[in-house]
Amino acid sequence: MLYPTPIAKLIDSFSKLPGIGTKTATRLAFYTIGMSDEDVNDFAKNLLAAKRELTYCSVCGNLTDEDPCAICSDETRDKSVLLVVEESKDVTAMEKIQEYRGLYYVLHGLISPMNGVGPDDINLKSLINRLRDDQVEEVIIATNATADGEATSMYISRILKPAGIKVTRLARGLAVGSDIEYADEVTLLRAIENRTEL
Amino acid sequence: MLYPTPIAKLIDSFSKLPGIGTKTATRLAFYTIGMSDEDVNDFAKNLLAAKRELTYCSVCGNLTDEDPCAICSDETRDKSVLLVVEESKDVTAMEKIQEYRGLYYVLHGLISPMNGVGPDDINLKSLINRLRDDQVEEVIIATNATADGEATSMYISRILKPAGIKVTRLARGLAVGSDIEYADEVTLLRAIENRTEL
């Protein structure tokens, strides 16, 4: 016997989470046992509720507990701009700046030729359908500044441009607060290319 | 709105675990939503079961789902030796080596003068009561090799020795597989003092 069954099972559950090995899982399981009854009950309840109540918005693909999501059903938002992101977490990141007032579209993945992920493997089809009969005038592509993000960005812009939709993407340049000394060459190159007048 | 309520609550629950900040909690919460229904149900069930079914053994203080625990109620174990550890996890560490066949005693803490933790604040009283009418001949102190561990070890040995009980503690020396070059001075000193004949 190593651990009593209840804790062994809990360790096993924690181990299934990403980045959590057996040692950390053991520490978390033992910590959980020391937590208040209320906190543990809430934890279990929240796990089940999140799994049960969350769904993807049928309009934008964002994670939501009501369909359509709060953003899509918000009448005050600008329906002429659509910001395309990889995942729901990116929507939250954009919402945090409290500046963007348009709508979103979540791809749930990026085109990744290296990993065999093509345009049909991500949530792209309904984007094209949506643009066909919608009042969208500009699509802002906000995929990560990685190879896959660029590939996806290129693909989307090539499909949308012939349809007469303005396609833009987030600016590339120096991150605010960063040192030029530590910036990589490609970032510096983009920062020079896209320099702005003062 | 940042996250839908169900996921915000789940993030909050994950954040209560040690070493998990908001960013990691968010990652774990999103990952959980992508897990199978079965895994999430099991996770919630295991949380509640661990909290509900686990208790401390009334004999040795070890974490258990039956009282007395599997080790205390195992008739084949040597009742003349008692190994004193700080916490339940240490019992598991010792059991893993599959060599020790005596019983355990879990202190649930260490005497720590620096943090104001005295002998009355840890599970010491019942150890002394137990030794009074038990058949224990040797007490092996297996507290951590830290200042608090040493303080606790000294305290216990001073109480037990006058009662005619043999008190030993785990050997200090080089960890197996370690380099002398990187060993600290105190460890090297102990290693020389406690050298063994070949």
Short mmCIF file of C-alpha atoms in Angstrom, two decimals:
data_model
loop_
_atom_site.label_atom_id
_atom_site.label_comp_id
_atom_site.label_asym_id
_atom_site.label_seq_id
_atom_site.Cartn_x
_atom_site.Cartn_y
_atom_site.Cartn_z
CA MET A 1 0.00 0.00 0.00
CA LEU A 2 1.30 3.44 -0.85
CA TYR A 3 -1.54 5.93 -0.46
CA PRO A 4 -5.08 5.22 0.72
CA THR A 5 -7.35 4.76 -2.31
CA PRO A 6 -9.22 8.10 -2.06
CA ILE A 7 -6.02 10.13 -2.19
CA ALA A 8 -4.44 7.92 -4.85
CA LYS A 9 -7.48 8.58 -7.05
CA LEU A 10 -7.32 12.31 -6.42
CA ILE A 11 -3.60 12.34 -7.26
CA ASP A 12 -4.49 10.54 -10.47
CA SER A 13 -7.08 13.20 -11.36
CA PHE A 14 -4.66 16.05 -10.72
CA SER A 15 -1.99 14.29 -12.82
CA LYS A 16 -4.25 14.49 -15.84
CA LEU A 17 -3.91 18.28 -15.92
CA PRO A 18 -1.25 19.77 -18.21
CA GLY A 19 2.14 20.51 -16.65
CA ILE A 20 1.31 18.65 -13.45
CA GLY A 21 3.43 15.58 -12.75
CA THR A 22 2.99 13.01 -10.00
CA LYS A 23 4.95 15.02 -7.42
CA THR A 24 2.94 18.20 -7.92
CA ALA A 25 -0.29 16.21 -8.09
CA THR A 26 0.55 14.61 -4.74
CA ARG A 27 1.26 18.01 -3.20
CA LEU A 28 -2.02 19.42 -4.55
CA ALA A 29 -4.01 16.39 -3.38
CA PHE A 30 -2.62 16.61 0.14
CA TYR A 31 -3.25 20.34 0.17
CA THR A 32 -6.85 19.78 -0.95
CA ILE A 33 -7.49 17.46 1.99
CA GLY A 34 -6.40 20.25 4.31
CA MET A 35 -8.75 22.79 2.67
CA SER A 36 -12.11 23.72 4.20
CA ASP A 37 -15.13 21.55 3.35
CA GLU A 38 -16.71 24.54 1.67
CA ASP A 39 -13.75 25.20 -0.64
CA VAL A 40 -13.55 21.56 -1.71
CA ASN A 41 -17.30 21.35 -2.32
CA ASP A 42 -17.14 24.54 -4.37
CA PHE A 43 -14.19 23.19 -6.34
CA ALA A 44 -16.08 20.01 -7.24
CA LYS A 45 -19.25 21.95 -8.04
CA ASN A 46 -17.36 24.44 -10.22
CA LEU A 47 -15.67 21.65 -12.16
CA LEU A 48 -19.00 20.05 -13.01
CA ALA A 49 -20.73 23.36 -13.69
CA ALA A 50 -17.98 24.58 -16.03
CA LYS A 51 -18.10 21.36 -17.99
CA ARG A 52 -21.90 21.28 -18.10
CA GLU A 53 -22.82 24.93 -18.62
CA LEU A 54 -20.14 26.15 -21.00
CA THR A 55 -20.64 25.90 -24.71
CA TYR A 56 -19.35 27.61 -27.83
CA CYS A 57 -21.26 30.58 -29.22
CA SER A 58 -22.93 29.52 -32.45
CA VAL A 59 -22.17 32.92 -33.98
CA CYS A 60 -18.54 33.63 -33.08
CA GLY A 61 -17.26 30.36 -31.58
CA ASN A 62 -16.33 31.99 -28.28
CA LEU A 63 -16.68 30.05 -25.03
CA THR A 64 -19.90 31.12 -23.33
CA ASP A 65 -22.63 30.13 -20.90
CA GLU A 66 -25.38 31.59 -23.11
CA ASP A 67 -25.86 31.28 -26.87
CA PRO A 68 -25.29 33.65 -28.62
CA CYS A 69 -22.58 34.96 -26.30
CA ALA A 70 -22.73 38.26 -24.40
CA ILE A 71 -20.57 39.99 -27.02
CA CYS A 72 -22.51 38.80 -30.06
CA SER A 73 -25.83 39.76 -28.46
CA ASP A 74 -24.58 43.17 -27.30
CA GLU A 75 -26.48 45.66 -29.50
CA THR A 76 -24.04 48.49 -28.73
CA ARG A 77 -21.12 46.79 -30.43
CA ASP A 78 -19.90 47.71 -33.89
CA LYS A 79 -21.05 45.00 -36.30
CA SER A 80 -18.90 46.26 -39.15
CA VAL A 81 -15.61 45.06 -37.63
CA LEU A 82 -14.70 41.44 -36.96
CA LEU A 83 -11.57 40.48 -35.05
CA VAL A 84 -10.35 36.95 -35.79
CA VAL A 85 -8.48 35.15 -32.98
CA GLU A 86 -7.15 31.67 -32.38
CA GLU A 87 -8.89 30.86 -29.10
CA SER A 88 -11.32 32.13 -26.47
CA LYS A 89 -8.49 33.27 -24.21
CA ASP A 90 -7.46 35.76 -26.92
CA VAL A 91 -10.95 37.29 -26.80
CA THR A 92 -10.46 37.91 -23.09
CA ALA A 93 -7.03 39.46 -23.69
CA MET A 94 -8.55 41.88 -26.21
CA GLU A 95 -11.54 42.67 -23.98
CA LYS A 96 -9.19 43.56 -21.13
CA ILE A 97 -7.87 46.61 -23.00
CA GLN A 98 -11.47 47.94 -23.16
CA GLU A 99 -10.83 49.63 -26.46
CA TYR A 100 -12.12 47.32 -29.16
CA ARG A 101 -15.90 47.60 -29.66
CA GLY A 102 -16.42 45.32 -32.66
CA LEU A 103 -17.24 41.61 -32.77
CA TYR A 104 -15.06 38.50 -32.64
CA TYR A 105 -14.55 35.27 -34.46
CA VAL A 106 -12.73 32.36 -32.80
CA LEU A 107 -10.87 29.92 -35.07
CA HIS A 108 -10.19 27.22 -32.43
CA GLY A 109 -6.80 26.53 -33.91
CA LEU A 110 -4.35 27.76 -36.52
CA ILE A 111 -3.43 26.42 -39.91
CA SER A 112 -0.20 24.55 -39.31
CA PRO A 113 1.32 22.92 -42.39
CA MET A 114 4.14 21.45 -40.27
CA ASN A 115 1.62 19.62 -38.06
CA GLY A 116 -0.72 18.68 -40.87
CA VAL A 117 -3.46 21.09 -39.78
CA GLY A 118 -5.18 22.49 -42.86
CA PRO A 119 -7.89 25.14 -43.39
CA ASP A 120 -10.63 22.48 -43.05
CA ASP A 121 -9.43 21.45 -39.60
CA ILE A 122 -10.16 24.77 -37.95
CA ASN A 123 -13.36 26.80 -37.57
CA LEU A 124 -13.01 28.69 -40.89
CA LYS A 125 -15.99 27.65 -42.98
CA SER A 126 -18.62 29.48 -40.93
CA LEU A 127 -16.43 32.61 -41.02
CA ILE A 128 -16.70 32.68 -44.79
CA ASN A 129 -20.44 31.98 -44.66
CA ARG A 130 -20.89 34.71 -42.13
CA LEU A 131 -19.09 37.30 -44.21
CA ARG A 132 -21.17 36.44 -47.27
CA ASP A 133 -24.41 37.89 -45.95
CA ASP A 134 -23.22 40.07 -43.12
CA GLN A 135 -22.51 43.77 -42.75
CA VAL A 136 -18.81 43.22 -41.92
CA GLU A 137 -16.57 45.82 -43.59
CA GLU A 138 -13.24 45.06 -41.94
CA VAL A 139 -11.68 41.85 -40.69
CA ILE A 140 -8.79 42.33 -38.25
CA ILE A 141 -6.64 39.22 -38.05
CA ALA A 142 -5.26 38.85 -34.54
CA THR A 143 -3.54 35.47 -34.66
CA ASN A 144 -0.30 34.96 -32.74
CA ALA A 145 2.87 36.37 -34.29
CA THR A 146 4.18 32.86 -34.90
CA ALA A 147 4.74 30.87 -38.10
CA ASP A 148 1.32 29.19 -37.78
CA GLY A 149 -0.30 32.51 -36.97
CA GLU A 150 1.22 34.09 -40.07
CA ALA A 151 0.20 31.17 -42.26
CA THR A 152 -3.39 31.43 -41.04
CA SER A 153 -3.36 35.18 -41.46
CA MET A 154 -2.12 34.88 -45.07
CA TYR A 155 -4.70 32.23 -45.90
CA ILE A 156 -7.63 34.22 -44.54
CA SER A 157 -6.57 37.44 -46.24
CA ARG A 158 -6.21 35.69 -49.59
CA ILE A 159 -9.78 34.36 -49.37
CA LEU A 160 -11.37 37.56 -48.12
CA LYS A 161 -9.66 40.19 -50.23
CA PRO A 162 -11.24 39.11 -53.56
CA ALA A 163 -14.64 39.43 -51.82
CA GLY A 164 -13.94 43.13 -51.33
CA ILE A 165 -13.52 43.00 -47.56
CA LYS A 166 -10.81 45.11 -45.93
CA VAL A 167 -8.39 42.80 -44.15
CA THR A 168 -5.91 44.11 -41.58
CA ARG A 169 -3.72 42.53 -38.96
CA LEU A 170 -2.25 43.63 -35.63
CA ALA A 171 0.91 45.74 -35.91
CA ARG A 172 4.32 44.13 -35.51
CA GLY A 173 6.99 46.06 -33.63
CA LEU A 174 8.72 46.54 -30.32
CA ALA A 175 6.69 45.41 -27.29
CA VAL A 176 6.03 48.40 -25.04
CA GLY A 177 8.60 48.44 -22.21
CA SER A 178 11.07 46.25 -24.10
CA ASP A 179 14.76 46.95 -24.79
CA ILE A 180 15.98 47.34 -28.37
CA GLU A 181 19.11 45.50 -27.24
CA TYR A 182 17.13 42.34 -26.56
CA ALA A 183 14.71 42.52 -29.48
CA ASP A 184 15.16 39.78 -32.07
CA GLU A 185 16.17 40.65 -35.64
CA VAL A 186 12.78 39.98 -37.24
CA THR A 187 10.98 42.16 -34.72
CA LEU A 188 13.48 44.98 -35.27
CA LEU A 189 13.10 44.63 -39.03
CA ARG A 190 9.30 44.92 -38.74
CA ALA A 191 9.66 47.84 -36.33
CA ILE A 192 11.77 49.75 -38.88
CA GLU A 193 9.51 48.86 -41.81
CA ASN A 194 6.39 49.93 -39.95
CA ARG A 195 7.86 53.04 -38.33
CA THR A 196 5.35 55.80 -37.61
CA GLU A 197 5.76 59.55 -37.93
CA LEU A 198 5.97 61.57 -34.72
CA MET B 1 -17.41 40.78 -19.02
CA LEU B 2 -14.16 38.85 -18.95
CA TYR B 3 -14.94 35.15 -18.60
CA PRO B 4 -18.37 33.51 -18.42
CA THR B 5 -19.27 32.91 -14.74
CA PRO B 6 -18.78 29.10 -14.72
CA ILE B 7 -15.20 29.36 -15.94
CA ALA B 8 -14.42 32.36 -13.72
CA LYS B 9 -15.52 30.32 -10.71
CA LEU B 10 -13.43 27.34 -11.78
CA ILE B 11 -10.39 29.59 -12.27
CA ASP B 12 -11.01 30.89 -8.76
CA SER B 13 -11.05 27.34 -7.36
CA PHE B 14 -7.82 26.41 -9.11
CA SER B 15 -6.18 29.62 -7.85
CA LYS B 16 -6.70 28.48 -4.27
CA LEU B 17 -4.21 25.64 -4.76
CA PRO B 18 -0.60 26.24 -3.69
CA GLY B 19 1.81 27.45 -6.38
CA ILE B 20 -0.98 28.11 -8.87
CA GLY B 21 -1.48 31.73 -9.88
CA THR B 22 -4.22 33.22 -12.03
CA LYS B 23 -2.47 32.45 -15.33
CA THR B 24 -1.93 28.78 -14.54
CA ALA B 25 -5.42 28.51 -13.05
CA THR B 26 -6.85 29.91 -16.28
CA ARG B 27 -4.87 27.42 -18.35
CA LEU B 28 -6.02 24.53 -16.14
CA ALA B 29 -9.65 25.66 -16.20
CA PHE B 30 -9.69 25.88 -20.01
CA TYR B 31 -7.98 22.52 -20.23
CA THR B 32 -10.57 20.99 -17.91
CA ILE B 33 -13.39 22.14 -20.16
CA GLY B 34 -11.75 20.26 -23.01
CA MET B 35 -11.43 17.05 -20.97
CA SER B 36 -13.89 14.16 -21.38
CA ASP B 37 -17.09 14.23 -19.31
CA GLU B 38 -15.93 11.10 -17.55
CA ASP B 39 -12.59 12.57 -16.47
CA VAL B 40 -14.20 15.74 -15.14
CA ASN B 41 -16.88 13.77 -13.26
CA ASP B 42 -14.20 11.55 -11.77
CA PHE B 43 -12.16 14.59 -10.78
CA ALA B 44 -15.10 16.14 -8.92
CA LYS B 45 -16.02 12.82 -7.32
CA ASN B 46 -12.45 12.16 -6.22
CA LEU B 47 -12.18 15.62 -4.66
CA LEU B 48 -15.27 15.06 -2.56
CA ALA B 49 -14.37 11.46 -1.72
CA ALA B 50 -10.85 12.36 -0.60
CA LYS B 51 -12.16 15.10 1.65
CA ARG B 52 -14.96 12.94 3.04
CA GLU B 53 -13.32 9.53 3.42
CA LEU B 54 -9.83 10.38 4.57
CA THR B 55 -9.08 10.70 8.24
CA TYR B 56 -6.06 10.44 10.50
CA CYS B 57 -5.26 7.09 12.08
CA SER B 58 -6.01 7.31 15.80
CA VAL B 59 -2.96 5.16 16.54
CA CYS B 60 -0.17 6.63 14.40
CA GLY B 61 -1.66 9.86 12.99
CA ASN B 62 -1.12 8.74 9.39
CA LEU B 63 -3.63 9.74 6.72
CA THR B 64 -5.95 6.81 6.08
CA ASP B 65 -9.37 5.72 4.84
CA GLU B 66 -9.78 3.18 7.64
CA ASP B 67 -9.04 3.56 11.34
CA PRO B 68 -6.64 2.19 12.50
CA CYS B 69 -4.67 2.48 9.27
CA ALA B 70 -3.50 -0.44 7.12
CA ILE B 71 0.00 -0.30 8.61
CA CYS B 72 -1.09 -0.18 12.27
CA SER B 73 -3.53 -3.04 11.76
CA ASP B 74 -1.01 -5.18 9.84
CA GLU B 75 -0.19 -8.07 12.21
CA THR B 76 2.99 -8.99 10.33
CA ARG B 77 4.73 -5.71 11.15
CA ASP B 78 7.34 -5.39 13.87
CA LYS B 79 5.72 -3.62 16.82
CA SER B 80 9.02 -3.06 18.62
CA VAL B 81 10.22 -0.34 16.26
CA LEU B 82 8.55 3.03 15.77
CA LEU B 83 9.64 5.45 13.06
CA VAL B 84 8.73 9.07 13.78
CA VAL B 85 8.09 11.32 10.75
CA GLU B 86 6.83 14.84 10.19
CA GLU B 87 3.96 14.10 7.80
CA SER B 88 2.02 11.37 6.00
CA LYS B 89 4.02 11.88 2.81
CA ASP B 90 7.15 10.78 4.68
CA VAL B 91 5.44 7.49 5.54
CA THR B 92 4.90 6.89 1.84
CA ALA B 93 8.53 7.73 1.08
CA MET B 94 9.69 5.15 3.63
CA GLU B 95 7.18 2.53 2.44
CA LYS B 96 8.46 2.91 -1.11
CA ILE B 97 11.86 1.46 -0.18
CA GLN B 98 10.04 -1.72 0.99
CA GLU B 99 12.64 -2.37 3.67
CA TYR B 100 11.23 -0.98 6.90
CA ARG B 101 8.77 -3.37 8.58
CA GLY B 102 8.08 -1.54 11.84
CA LEU B 103 5.35 0.97 12.70
CA TYR B 104 5.10 4.73 12.23
CA TYR B 105 4.18 7.81 14.14
CA VAL B 106 3.26 11.05 12.33
CA LEU B 107 3.97 14.34 14.16
CA HIS B 108 1.99 16.62 11.78
CA GLY B 109 4.60 19.32 12.12
CA LEU B 110 8.01 20.05 13.59
CA ILE B 111 9.05 22.02 16.63
CA SER B 112 10.14 25.37 15.22
CA PRO B 113 11.35 27.89 17.79
CA MET B 114 11.85 30.50 15.04
CA ASN B 115 8.17 30.25 14.04
CA GLY B 116 6.84 29.92 17.57
CA VAL B 117 5.86 26.27 17.16
CA GLY B 118 6.45 24.46 20.45
CA PRO B 119 6.18 20.79 21.51
CA ASP B 120 2.51 21.27 22.45
CA ASP B 121 1.62 22.45 18.93
CA ILE B 122 2.48 19.17 17.23
CA ASN B 123 1.16 15.62 17.70
CA LEU B 124 3.65 14.67 20.45
CA LYS B 125 1.56 13.97 23.53
CA SER B 126 0.01 10.76 22.27
CA LEU B 127 3.47 9.54 21.23
CA ILE B 128 4.59 9.73 24.84
CA ASN B 129 1.38 8.07 26.05
CA ARG B 130 1.79 5.35 23.48
CA LEU B 131 5.35 4.56 24.52
CA ARG B 132 4.32 4.33 28.16
CA ASP B 133 2.32 1.13 27.82
CA ASP B 134 3.52 -0.22 24.50
CA GLN B 135 6.08 -2.79 23.49
CA VAL B 136 8.24 -0.28 21.57
CA GLU B 137 11.97 -0.87 22.05
CA GLU B 138 13.43 1.52 19.51
CA VAL B 139 12.28 4.88 18.20
CA ILE B 140 13.85 5.94 14.90
CA ILE B 141 13.54 9.67 14.38
CA ALA B 142 13.15 10.41 10.68
CA THR B 143 12.49 14.14 10.64
CA ASN B 144 13.94 16.25 7.83
CA ALA B 145 17.62 17.15 8.05
CA THR B 146 16.73 20.81 8.61
CA ALA B 147 17.06 23.08 11.67
CA ASP B 148 13.46 22.37 12.70
CA GLY B 149 13.91 18.67 12.07
CA GLU B 150 17.02 18.62 14.27
CA ALA B 151 15.29 20.61 17.03
CA THR B 152 12.38 18.16 17.04
CA SER B 153 14.75 15.21 16.97
CA MET B 154 16.72 16.56 19.98
CA TYR B 155 13.53 17.25 21.92
CA ILE B 156 12.09 13.79 21.38
CA SER B 157 15.33 12.00 22.22
CA ARG B 158 15.68 13.98 25.47
CA ILE B 159 12.21 12.93 26.60
CA LEU B 160 12.48 9.29 25.57
CA LYS B 161 16.01 8.40 26.65
CA PRO B 162 15.33 8.70 30.41
CA ALA B 163 12.43 6.27 29.88
CA GLY B 164 14.97 3.66 28.76
CA ILE B 165 13.91 3.61 25.10
CA LYS B 166 16.58 3.33 22.42
CA VAL B 167 16.42 6.43 20.23
CA THR B 168 18.14 6.56 16.84
CA ARG B 169 17.92 8.85 13.85
CA LEU B 170 18.54 8.48 10.12
CA ALA B 171 22.20 8.66 9.06
CA ARG B 172 23.63 11.92 7.77
CA GLY B 173 26.08 11.74 4.88
CA LEU B 174 26.50 12.05 1.15
CA ALA B 175 23.35 11.44 -0.86
CA VAL B 176 23.85 8.42 -3.13
CA GLY B 177 24.84 9.59 -6.61
CA SER B 178 26.01 13.01 -5.40
CA ASP B 179 29.37 14.67 -6.04
CA ILE B 180 31.71 15.44 -3.13
CA GLU B 181 32.60 18.63 -5.00
CA TYR B 182 29.06 19.95 -4.62
CA ALA B 183 28.34 18.67 -1.10
CA ASP B 184 27.94 21.43 1.50
CA GLU B 185 30.38 21.66 4.42
CA VAL B 186 28.03 20.37 7.10
CA THR B 187 27.10 17.32 5.07
CA LEU B 188 30.79 16.58 4.43
CA LEU B 189 31.57 17.02 8.12
CA ARG B 190 28.83 14.53 9.08
CA ALA B 191 29.99 12.17 6.33
CA ILE B 192 33.50 12.12 7.79
CA GLU B 193 32.31 11.81 11.38
CA ASN B 194 30.00 8.93 10.54
CA ARG B 195 32.35 7.13 8.14
CA THR B 196 31.86 3.38 7.98
CA GLU B 197 34.46 0.63 7.67
CA LEU B 198 34.69 -1.19 4.37
#
